[in-house]
PDB file of C-alpha atoms in Angstrom:
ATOM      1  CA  UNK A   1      16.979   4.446   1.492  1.00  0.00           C
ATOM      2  CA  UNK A   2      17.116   4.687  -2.459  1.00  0.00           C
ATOM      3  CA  UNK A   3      19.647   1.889  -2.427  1.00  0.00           C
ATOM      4  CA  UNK A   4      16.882  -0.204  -0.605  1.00  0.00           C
ATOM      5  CA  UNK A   5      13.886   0.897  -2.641  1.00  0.00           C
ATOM      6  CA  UNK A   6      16.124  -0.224  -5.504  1.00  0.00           C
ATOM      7  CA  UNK A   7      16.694  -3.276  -3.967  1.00  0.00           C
ATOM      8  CA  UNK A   8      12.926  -3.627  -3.177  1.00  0.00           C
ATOM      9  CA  UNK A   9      12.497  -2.640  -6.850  1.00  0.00           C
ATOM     10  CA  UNK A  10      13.849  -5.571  -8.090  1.00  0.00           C
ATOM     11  CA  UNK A  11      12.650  -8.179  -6.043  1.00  0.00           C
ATOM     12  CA  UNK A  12       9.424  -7.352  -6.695  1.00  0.00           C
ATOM     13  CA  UNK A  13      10.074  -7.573 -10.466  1.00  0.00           C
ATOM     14  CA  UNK A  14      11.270 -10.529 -10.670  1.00  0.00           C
ATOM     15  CA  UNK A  15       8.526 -11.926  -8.297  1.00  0.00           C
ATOM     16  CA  UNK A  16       5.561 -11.109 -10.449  1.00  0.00           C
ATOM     17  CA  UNK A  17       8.109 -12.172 -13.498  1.00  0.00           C
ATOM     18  CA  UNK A  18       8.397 -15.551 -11.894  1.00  0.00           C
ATOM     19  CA  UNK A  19       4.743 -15.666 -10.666  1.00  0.00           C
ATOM     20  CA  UNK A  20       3.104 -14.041 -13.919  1.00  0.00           C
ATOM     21  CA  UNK A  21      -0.567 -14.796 -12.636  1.00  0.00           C
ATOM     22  CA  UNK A  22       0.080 -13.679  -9.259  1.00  0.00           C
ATOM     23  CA  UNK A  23      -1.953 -10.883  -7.698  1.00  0.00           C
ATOM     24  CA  UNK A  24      -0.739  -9.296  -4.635  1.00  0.00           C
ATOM     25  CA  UNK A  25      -1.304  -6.198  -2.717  1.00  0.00           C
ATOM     26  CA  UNK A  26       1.489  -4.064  -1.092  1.00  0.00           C
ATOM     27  CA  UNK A  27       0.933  -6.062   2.284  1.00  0.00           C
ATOM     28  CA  UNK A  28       1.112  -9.489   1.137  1.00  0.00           C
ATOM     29  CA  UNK A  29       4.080  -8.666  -1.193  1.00  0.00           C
ATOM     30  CA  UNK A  30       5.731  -7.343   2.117  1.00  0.00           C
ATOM     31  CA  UNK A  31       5.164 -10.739   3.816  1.00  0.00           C
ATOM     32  CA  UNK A  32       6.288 -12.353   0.795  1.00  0.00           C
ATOM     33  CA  UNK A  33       9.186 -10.539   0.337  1.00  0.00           C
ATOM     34  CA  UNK A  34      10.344  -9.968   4.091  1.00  0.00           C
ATOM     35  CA  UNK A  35      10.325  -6.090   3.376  1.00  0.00           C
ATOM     36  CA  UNK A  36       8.128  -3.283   5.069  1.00  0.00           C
ATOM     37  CA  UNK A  37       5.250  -1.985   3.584  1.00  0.00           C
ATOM     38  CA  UNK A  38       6.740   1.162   3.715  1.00  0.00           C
ATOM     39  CA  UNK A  39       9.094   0.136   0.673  1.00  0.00           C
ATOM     40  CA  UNK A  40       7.484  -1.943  -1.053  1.00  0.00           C
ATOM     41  CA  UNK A  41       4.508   0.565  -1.776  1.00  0.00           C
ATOM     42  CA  UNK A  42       6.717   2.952  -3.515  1.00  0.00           C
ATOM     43  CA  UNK A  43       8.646  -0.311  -5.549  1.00  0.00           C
ATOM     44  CA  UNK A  44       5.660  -1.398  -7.015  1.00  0.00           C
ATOM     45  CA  UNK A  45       4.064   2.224  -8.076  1.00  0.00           C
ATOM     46  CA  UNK A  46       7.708   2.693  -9.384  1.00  0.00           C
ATOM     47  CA  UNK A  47       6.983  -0.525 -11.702  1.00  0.00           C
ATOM     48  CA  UNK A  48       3.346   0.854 -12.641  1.00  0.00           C
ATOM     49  CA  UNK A  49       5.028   3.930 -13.669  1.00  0.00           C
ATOM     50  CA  UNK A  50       7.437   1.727 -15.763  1.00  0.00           C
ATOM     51  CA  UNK A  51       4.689  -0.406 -17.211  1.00  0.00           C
ATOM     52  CA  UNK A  52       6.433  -3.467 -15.401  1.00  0.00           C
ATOM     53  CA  UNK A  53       2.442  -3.851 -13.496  1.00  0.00           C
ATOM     54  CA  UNK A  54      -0.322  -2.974 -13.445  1.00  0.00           C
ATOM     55  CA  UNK A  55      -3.033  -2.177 -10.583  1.00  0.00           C
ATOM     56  CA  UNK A  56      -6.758  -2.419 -10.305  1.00  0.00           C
ATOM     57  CA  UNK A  57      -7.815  -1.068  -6.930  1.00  0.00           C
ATOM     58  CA  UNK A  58      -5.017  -2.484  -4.047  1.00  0.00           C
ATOM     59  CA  UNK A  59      -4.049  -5.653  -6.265  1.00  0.00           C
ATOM     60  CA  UNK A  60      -0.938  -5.718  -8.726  1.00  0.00           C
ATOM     61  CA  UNK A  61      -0.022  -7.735 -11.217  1.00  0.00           C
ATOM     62  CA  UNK A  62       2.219  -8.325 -14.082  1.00  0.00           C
ATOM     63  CA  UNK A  63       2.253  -7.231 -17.515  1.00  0.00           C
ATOM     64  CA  UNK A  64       3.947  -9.148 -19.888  1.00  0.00           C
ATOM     65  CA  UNK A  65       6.322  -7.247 -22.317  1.00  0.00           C
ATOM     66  CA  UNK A  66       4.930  -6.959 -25.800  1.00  0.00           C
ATOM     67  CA  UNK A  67       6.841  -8.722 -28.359  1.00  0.00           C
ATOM     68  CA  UNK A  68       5.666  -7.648 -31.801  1.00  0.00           C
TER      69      UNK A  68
END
């Protein structure tokens, strides 16, 4: 399973990366993707943790890296 979550991990990344203005929840990411629910959830609080997104109630989105 953590090689899938890892796998989950990263597609979601480099969604929002290519979609910067995108705002999904976990469900419609899941469609998106073609992965359950039940691993993408974790992915994306994984990339909240890692300041990768950011969420406001059920939505995510991306934050773009600050480059001083």
């Amino acid at each position: 399973m953590t090689a899938d979550l890892n796998a989950v991990r990263l597609e979601a990344a480099l969604y929002f990366q290519r979609n910067p203005f995108a705002r999904e929840t976990p469900e419609s990411l899941a469609l998106r993707l073609g992965r359950p629910e039940t691993l993408v959830e974790p992915a994306l609080g994984q990339l909240v943790e890692l300041q990768v997104l950011e969420r406001r109630g059920r939505l995510y989105r991306y934050c773009r890296p600050y480059v001083a």
